[in-house]
Coordinates of C-alpha atoms and ligand atoms in Angstrom, one line a residue:
M106 CA -2.9 -34.4 -9.7
K107 CA -3.4 -33.5 -6.2
K108 CA -0.2 -31.4 -6.2
L109 CA -1.0 -29.3 -9.3
K110 CA -4.7 -28.2 -7.5
W111 CA -2.6 -26.9 -4.3
W112 CA 0.0 -25.1 -6.5
I113 CA -2.9 -23.7 -8.7
L114 CA -5.0 -22.4 -5.5
G115 CA -1.2 -21.1 -4.3
I116 CA -1.4 -18.9 -7.3
S117 CA -4.9 -17.7 -6.9
A118 CA -4.6 -16.9 -3.3
A119 CA -1.8 -14.7 -3.9
S120 CA -3.6 -12.9 -6.9
V121 CA -6.4 -12.2 -4.6
L122 CA -4.1 -11.0 -1.9
S123 CA -2.5 -8.9 -4.2
L124 CA -5.7 -7.5 -5.4
L125 CA -6.9 -6.5 -1.8
V126 CA -3.5 -4.8 -1.0
A127 CA -4.6 -2.6 -4.5
M128 CA -7.6 -2.2 -3.1
G129 CA -6.7 -0.9 0.3
V130 CA -3.8 1.5 -1.3
I131 CA -6.7 2.9 -3.7
F132 CA -9.2 3.3 -0.7
T133 CA -6.2 4.9 1.3
L134 CA -6.0 7.2 -1.4
F135 CA -9.8 8.2 -1.9
S136 CA -10.7 8.0 1.5
G137 CA -9.0 11.0 2.3
S138 CA -10.4 13.2 -0.6
L139 CA -13.6 11.8 -1.8
N140 CA -14.6 12.0 2.2
G141 CA -13.9 15.3 2.1
H142 CA -16.9 15.7 4.8
N143 CA -14.5 14.9 8.0
C144 CA -14.9 18.3 8.8
D145 CA -11.5 18.5 11.1
S146 CA -9.5 17.8 8.1
S147 CA -7.4 20.6 6.6
D148 CA -5.3 19.6 3.9
N149 CA -6.6 20.2 0.1
P150 CA -9.5 17.4 0.1
S151 CA -9.2 16.1 -3.5
I152 CA -6.0 17.0 -5.0
E153 CA -5.5 13.3 -6.1
V154 CA -8.3 13.2 -7.9
S155 CA -7.8 16.1 -10.2
S156 CA -6.0 15.7 -13.9
R157 CA -4.7 17.7 -16.4
P158 CA -7.5 19.0 -18.8
S159 CA -8.1 16.8 -21.8
G160 CA -10.3 16.7 -24.6
S161 CA -11.6 19.2 -27.2
Y162 CA -12.9 22.0 -25.1
T163 CA -9.3 23.1 -24.8
D164 CA -9.2 24.0 -28.3
K165 CA -10.8 27.6 -29.1
N166 CA -12.4 26.8 -32.0
S167 CA -14.6 23.6 -30.6
E168 CA -18.6 24.0 -29.6
E169 CA -17.3 22.5 -26.3
Y170 CA -15.0 25.5 -25.9
K171 CA -18.0 28.3 -27.1
N172 CA -19.5 26.0 -24.3
A173 CA -17.5 26.7 -21.3
K174 CA -16.9 30.4 -22.3
A175 CA -20.9 31.0 -22.4
I176 CA -21.3 29.3 -19.5
F177 CA -18.8 31.4 -17.7
E178 CA -20.3 34.7 -19.4
T179 CA -23.9 33.7 -18.3
L180 CA -22.9 32.7 -15.1
T181 CA -20.2 35.9 -14.0
K182 CA -22.7 38.2 -15.6
E183 CA -26.0 37.5 -15.3
V184 CA -26.0 35.6 -12.0
G185 CA -23.5 37.4 -10.1
F186 CA -20.9 34.3 -9.9
S187 CA -17.2 34.7 -9.0
G188 CA -14.7 33.2 -11.3
A189 CA -14.1 30.6 -9.1
G190 CA -17.7 29.9 -8.6
A191 CA -18.4 29.7 -12.6
A192 CA -15.3 27.5 -12.9
G193 CA -16.6 25.2 -10.6
A194 CA -19.9 24.8 -12.8
I195 CA -17.7 24.2 -15.8
G196 CA -16.2 21.6 -14.3
N197 CA -19.2 19.8 -13.4
S198 CA -20.2 20.0 -17.1
I199 CA -17.2 18.5 -18.2
G200 CA -17.7 15.5 -15.6
E201 CA -21.3 15.5 -17.0
S202 CA -21.4 16.1 -20.7
G203 CA -17.5 16.5 -21.9
L204 CA -19.4 20.5 -22.0
K205 CA -21.4 19.0 -24.9
L206 CA -25.2 20.4 -25.4
H207 CA -26.2 16.9 -26.5
N208 CA -24.7 13.9 -24.6
P209 CA -27.7 11.8 -23.8
N210 CA -27.6 9.1 -20.8
T211 CA -29.8 6.2 -21.9
G212 CA -30.1 4.3 -18.5
G213 CA -30.5 7.2 -16.8
G214 CA -32.7 9.7 -18.6
V215 CA -30.5 12.4 -19.1
N216 CA -29.0 15.1 -21.4
G217 CA -27.2 18.2 -21.8
L218 CA -24.8 20.4 -20.3
F219 CA -25.3 19.4 -16.4
Q220 CA -27.2 16.0 -17.9
W221 CA -30.2 17.0 -16.6
S222 CA -32.8 14.4 -15.5
G223 CA -36.4 14.0 -17.5
W224 CA -34.5 13.8 -21.1
G225 CA -35.0 10.1 -21.9
N226 CA -37.3 8.7 -18.7
N227 CA -38.0 10.4 -15.5
I228 CA -36.5 8.0 -13.6
N229 CA -34.3 11.0 -11.8
G230 CA -36.8 13.2 -12.1
S231 CA -37.5 15.5 -15.0
R232 CA -35.5 18.9 -14.8
I233 CA -34.7 19.7 -18.3
T234 CA -38.6 20.5 -18.8
S235 CA -39.0 22.7 -16.0
E236 CA -38.2 25.9 -17.6
G237 CA -40.5 25.3 -20.9
S238 CA -38.2 26.0 -23.4
I239 CA -36.5 22.4 -23.8
K240 CA -39.1 19.6 -25.0
A241 CA -37.9 16.2 -23.6
G242 CA -36.6 14.1 -26.4
D243 CA -36.7 16.8 -28.9
V244 CA -33.2 17.5 -30.2
S245 CA -34.0 20.7 -31.6
T246 CA -34.9 22.5 -28.5
L247 CA -31.6 21.2 -26.9
T248 CA -29.8 24.6 -27.9
L249 CA -27.0 26.8 -25.9
E250 CA -29.6 29.5 -25.6
N251 CA -32.4 27.2 -24.1
E252 CA -30.1 25.0 -21.7
L253 CA -28.7 28.5 -20.3
K254 CA -32.1 29.4 -19.5
L255 CA -32.5 26.1 -17.6
M256 CA -29.6 26.5 -15.5
K257 CA -30.5 30.2 -14.9
F258 CA -34.3 29.4 -14.0
E259 CA -33.1 26.6 -11.9
L260 CA -30.5 28.8 -10.0
N261 CA -33.5 31.3 -9.2
G262 CA -35.9 28.7 -8.6
A263 CA -35.4 25.2 -7.1
Y264 CA -31.6 25.6 -7.2
K265 CA -31.2 29.0 -5.5
K266 CA -29.2 27.6 -2.5
V267 CA -26.5 26.9 -5.0
K268 CA -26.6 30.6 -6.4
T269 CA -25.3 31.6 -2.8
L270 CA -23.3 28.5 -2.0
V271 CA -21.2 28.4 -5.1
G272 CA -21.6 31.7 -6.5
K273 CA -19.9 33.5 -3.7
E274 CA -17.1 30.8 -3.1
T275 CA -13.5 31.9 -3.8
D276 CA -12.0 28.5 -3.7
V277 CA -12.3 26.6 -7.1
K278 CA -12.2 23.2 -5.5
K279 CA -14.7 24.1 -3.3
A280 CA -17.0 25.4 -5.7
T281 CA -16.6 22.3 -7.9
M282 CA -17.6 20.1 -4.8
N283 CA -20.4 22.2 -4.0
W284 CA -21.8 22.7 -7.5
F285 CA -21.6 18.4 -7.7
L286 CA -23.2 17.9 -4.2
Y287 CA -26.0 20.6 -4.8
Y288 CA -26.8 21.3 -8.1
E289 CA -26.0 17.6 -9.3
G290 CA -27.3 16.9 -6.7
M291 CA -24.9 14.3 -5.4
L292 CA -25.0 14.9 -1.9
G293 CA -24.5 11.0 -0.9
N294 CA -22.9 9.7 -3.7
E295 CA -19.2 11.4 -3.7
D296 CA -17.8 8.1 -5.1
Q297 CA -19.3 9.2 -8.4
Y298 CA -17.3 12.5 -8.3
G299 CA -14.7 11.5 -10.8
S300 CA -11.4 12.9 -12.0
L301 CA -12.2 15.5 -14.8
R302 CA -14.4 18.1 -12.6
E303 CA -11.6 20.1 -10.7
G304 CA -8.8 19.4 -13.6
G305 CA -11.5 21.1 -15.6
A306 CA -12.6 23.6 -13.3
E307 CA -8.8 24.7 -12.9
W308 CA -8.4 25.3 -16.5
A309 CA -11.7 27.2 -16.8
Y310 CA -10.6 29.5 -14.0
Q311 CA -6.9 29.9 -15.7
E312 CA -8.8 30.2 -18.9
F313 CA -11.3 33.0 -18.9
G314 CA -9.7 35.2 -16.0
G315 CA -11.1 33.6 -12.8
A316 CA -9.0 35.5 -10.6
S317 CA -9.9 38.8 -11.0
I318 CA -14.0 37.9 -11.0
S319 CA -15.3 38.3 -7.3
A320 CA -19.3 37.6 -6.8
N321 CA -21.3 40.4 -7.4
D322 CA -23.9 40.3 -4.3
S323 CA -26.4 42.8 -5.9
I324 CA -27.0 40.2 -8.7
L325 CA -26.8 37.0 -6.7
G326 CA -29.6 38.9 -4.1
G327 CA -31.0 37.4 -1.2
T328 CA -27.1 36.6 0.0
T329 CA -27.0 40.2 2.2
E330 CA -27.2 38.2 5.4
A331 CA -24.5 35.4 4.5
S332 CA -22.3 38.0 3.1
S333 CA -22.2 40.0 6.4
D334 CA -19.5 37.6 7.6
G335 CA -18.9 35.8 4.4
Q336 CA -14.7 36.0 5.2
K337 CA -15.5 33.0 7.3
E338 CA -16.6 30.5 3.5
G339 CA -13.7 32.2 2.2
N340 CA -11.4 31.1 4.9
D341 CA -13.0 27.7 5.6
S342 CA -10.7 24.8 4.9
D343 CA -13.7 22.4 4.7
Y344 CA -16.7 22.4 2.4
A345 CA -19.8 24.1 3.3
E346 CA -21.9 21.2 4.5
C347 CA -19.5 20.8 7.4
G348 CA -20.4 22.2 10.7
S349 CA -23.9 23.3 11.6
D350 CA -22.3 27.0 12.4
D351 CA -22.2 27.4 8.8
D352 CA -23.9 30.3 7.5
S353 CA -24.7 28.8 4.5
V354 CA -28.4 28.5 3.4
V355 CA -28.1 24.5 3.3
S356 CA -27.9 24.6 7.5
G357 CA -29.5 25.6 10.0
E358 CA -32.7 27.5 9.8
W359 CA -36.2 26.2 10.4
T360 CA -39.4 27.3 9.6
W361 CA -43.0 25.9 10.1
P362 CA -44.4 24.2 6.8
F363 CA -47.1 26.3 6.1
A364 CA -46.7 30.1 5.7
S365 CA -49.8 31.0 7.8
V366 CA -48.9 29.4 11.1
S367 CA -48.3 32.2 13.5
K368 CA -45.1 32.8 15.3
E369 CA -46.7 31.4 18.5
G370 CA -46.9 27.7 16.7
P371 CA -49.5 25.9 15.4
K372 CA -52.7 25.7 16.7
L373 CA -53.1 21.8 17.3
V374 CA -55.9 20.3 19.5
G375 CA -56.2 16.9 21.0
E376 CA -55.3 14.1 18.6
Q377 CA -53.7 16.5 16.5
N378 CA -50.9 16.8 18.8
F379 CA -47.6 14.7 19.4
G380 CA -47.0 12.1 22.1
K381 CA -49.4 10.7 24.1
S382 CA -52.7 9.7 22.0
E383 CA -55.9 7.8 23.0
S384 CA -56.9 6.2 19.9
R385 CA -53.6 5.2 18.4
T386 CA -51.5 2.1 18.1
G387 CA -48.6 2.4 21.0
G388 CA -50.8 5.2 22.6
F389 CA -48.3 7.4 20.8
H390 CA -48.3 9.9 18.0
D391 CA -44.7 10.1 16.3
G392 CA -46.1 13.4 14.8
V393 CA -48.5 16.4 14.5
D394 CA -51.2 16.9 12.4
F395 CA -52.0 20.0 10.5
G396 CA -55.8 19.6 9.5
D397 CA -56.6 20.9 5.6
A398 CA -59.6 23.0 7.5
Q399 CA -57.0 25.3 9.1
Y400 CA -53.8 24.8 7.3
N401 CA -53.5 24.2 3.6
G402 CA -51.9 25.5 0.5
D403 CA -48.3 25.5 -0.1
V404 CA -46.6 22.9 2.2
R405 CA -43.0 24.2 2.8
A406 CA -39.8 22.3 3.8
I407 CA -38.8 23.1 7.2
H408 CA -35.1 23.1 7.1
G409 CA -32.7 22.6 4.4
G410 CA -32.0 19.1 3.2
K411 CA -32.1 16.3 0.7
I412 CA -34.9 14.6 -0.6
V413 CA -34.4 11.3 -0.3
K414 CA -37.3 9.2 -0.3
I415 CA -41.0 9.9 -2.2
L416 CA -43.4 6.8 -0.7
K417 CA -46.7 5.9 -2.5
P418 CA -49.0 4.3 -0.8
G419 CA -48.1 0.7 -0.7
D420 CA -44.3 1.0 -0.5
M421 CA -42.5 0.1 3.1
N422 CA -46.0 -0.7 4.6
V423 CA -47.4 2.6 4.2
N424 CA -50.7 3.7 2.9
F425 CA -50.4 7.4 2.1
F426 CA -47.3 9.4 0.2
L427 CA -44.7 10.5 2.6
I428 CA -41.8 12.7 1.5
W429 CA -38.7 12.0 3.5
E430 CA -35.7 14.2 4.0
V431 CA -32.5 14.1 5.6
T432 CA -30.9 17.3 6.8
D433 CA -27.3 17.8 6.6
D434 CA -27.4 18.3 10.5
G435 CA -28.6 14.9 10.9
Y436 CA -32.5 15.5 11.0
G437 CA -34.8 12.9 8.9
I438 CA -38.3 14.5 8.6
A439 CA -41.6 13.1 7.1
Y440 CA -43.9 15.0 5.5
Q441 CA -47.0 12.5 4.8
E442 CA -50.6 12.2 4.1
F443 CA -50.8 15.5 2.9
A444 CA -51.0 14.5 -1.0
S445 CA -53.6 12.5 -2.6
D446 CA -51.7 11.6 -6.2
L447 CA -48.2 12.8 -7.1
S448 CA -49.5 15.9 -8.4
D449 CA -49.7 17.5 -5.0
I450 CA -46.2 16.8 -4.4
S451 CA -43.3 19.2 -6.2
V452 CA -40.0 17.9 -5.1
R453 CA -38.5 14.5 -6.8
E454 CA -35.9 12.2 -5.1
G455 CA -32.2 13.7 -4.5
D456 CA -33.6 17.3 -5.0
T457 CA -32.4 19.2 -2.3
V458 CA -34.4 22.1 -0.9
S459 CA -33.9 24.8 1.5
T460 CA -36.0 26.4 4.4
G461 CA -39.2 27.6 3.1
D462 CA -39.0 26.0 -0.4
K463 CA -42.3 24.7 -1.9
I464 CA -42.4 20.6 -1.5
G465 CA -45.9 20.4 -2.3
V466 CA -49.7 21.2 -1.4
S467 CA -52.2 20.1 0.8
R468 CA -55.7 21.1 -0.4
K469 CA -58.5 21.8 1.5
G470 CA -61.3 19.6 1.8
E471 CA -59.7 16.7 0.0
T472 CA -61.8 13.3 1.0
G473 CA -60.1 10.4 1.1
I474 CA -58.6 8.9 3.8
N475 CA -55.2 9.6 4.0
D476 CA -54.8 13.0 2.9
T477 CA -56.7 15.2 5.3
H478 CA -54.1 16.8 7.0
L479 CA -50.4 17.1 6.7
H480 CA -48.4 14.5 9.1
L481 CA -45.6 15.9 10.4
G482 CA -42.7 14.2 11.7
I483 CA -39.1 14.7 13.1
T484 CA -36.8 12.3 14.1
K485 CA -32.6 12.1 14.5
E486 CA -32.7 8.7 12.8
K487 CA -31.5 8.9 9.4
D488 CA -32.6 5.6 8.3
L489 CA -36.3 5.8 6.7
G490 CA -37.0 2.1 7.8
K491 CA -35.7 2.2 11.2
A492 CA -37.5 5.5 11.8
L493 CA -41.0 4.2 10.5
S494 CA -40.2 0.5 12.8
K495 CA -40.7 3.2 16.1
S496 CA -43.8 5.0 14.5
F497 CA -45.6 3.6 17.4
T498 CA -42.9 3.8 20.2
D499 CA -42.2 6.3 22.6
D500 CA -38.7 6.0 22.4
G501 CA -37.3 8.9 21.8
T502 CA -36.7 8.1 18.3
W503 CA -39.6 10.9 17.0
L504 CA -39.1 14.3 18.3
N505 CA -42.1 16.5 19.0
P506 CA -42.1 19.0 15.9
V507 CA -43.6 22.1 17.7
E508 CA -40.7 21.9 19.8
T509 CA -37.7 21.3 17.6
I510 CA -39.4 24.0 15.4
K511 CA -39.4 26.3 17.8
K512 CA -36.4 25.8 19.7
G513 CA -34.7 26.2 16.0
I514 CA -36.2 29.3 14.8
G515 CA -35.1 30.8 18.4
D516 CA -36.7 33.7 20.2
Ligands
ZN678 ZN1 -50.2 12.2 12.3

């Protein structure tokens, strides 16, 4: 009996070992491609994961083919996308829904060509109803026309950044990845890129003659600044989120949280200022307070980035609403205490925002305890829990927001 057990153990150990080796091989293959963020890599980042097109969309008589063609024409003719950019979007629709107008994911509550949130539930947001034509749960509203309307609405609104980032792209792979990261909102979830998007995008690029269509800057709009040295983007071997010197709207720019703040900066007094504080625990104020008597109305993103977390009173031991944004150049930004309920917050976890985008509203004269001002905190710590643990400690974790923004704006 004893002998037999050792024999079984030997077999199990061998199989565990071979499994580990196999996982190691897979990891090595993928880390080169999916961690395509390593900005010094000049090789073709994701070639291993692209696969040959398969599926009904290659059949010219299928609904899926019709949908792909409609996405391509809408993006190139009406939004000003390059052929590569439009192909990247189609590759993502293939990866998301298989180019189906109605392909619900029950758990995630998403549906439609790009698997927009808010169809079955709102746990991932409520994008699908944002334009107004599609009603959550009502299949009759999931028409090609309505879905294209929603796509355009988002590209001209909350996802404007994608319009410039993907719309100007000349490289199909980069367009596909950037649509995935910034339209699908998958920054930080690159492991879900999958194998269908790139092959699908390449197929669309060939099928619809993408190579002959360049971006139309006059329709894309608002891209004059970026296009002035736009060659940089075309020749870059890296994805746009790499390097803070990239001229895409994702990086770099700073602004004040209220449009009414003058160029010289906000007028803050006494305890509203950053740093030494008479009244607070630890004698330290980890941000600045914009009192709503003077600064009210739309609260704007001070820098582009991803909305990683939205805290409600009671979450993580805070007693106020807090929006936590992480920028692609490594800042964590806390916008807190301006909201009295979720209706004052206009972003969702997973959204990406550009500098100046509205993220909420601070209403003048609200009388609650924790919604009388916008407290703005900036840190180089990207982990919210760690940053909050230093709320009362002046050890350099929290930076002076006024100085940081001023330096960022320049001049
Ligand atoms: Zn404060």
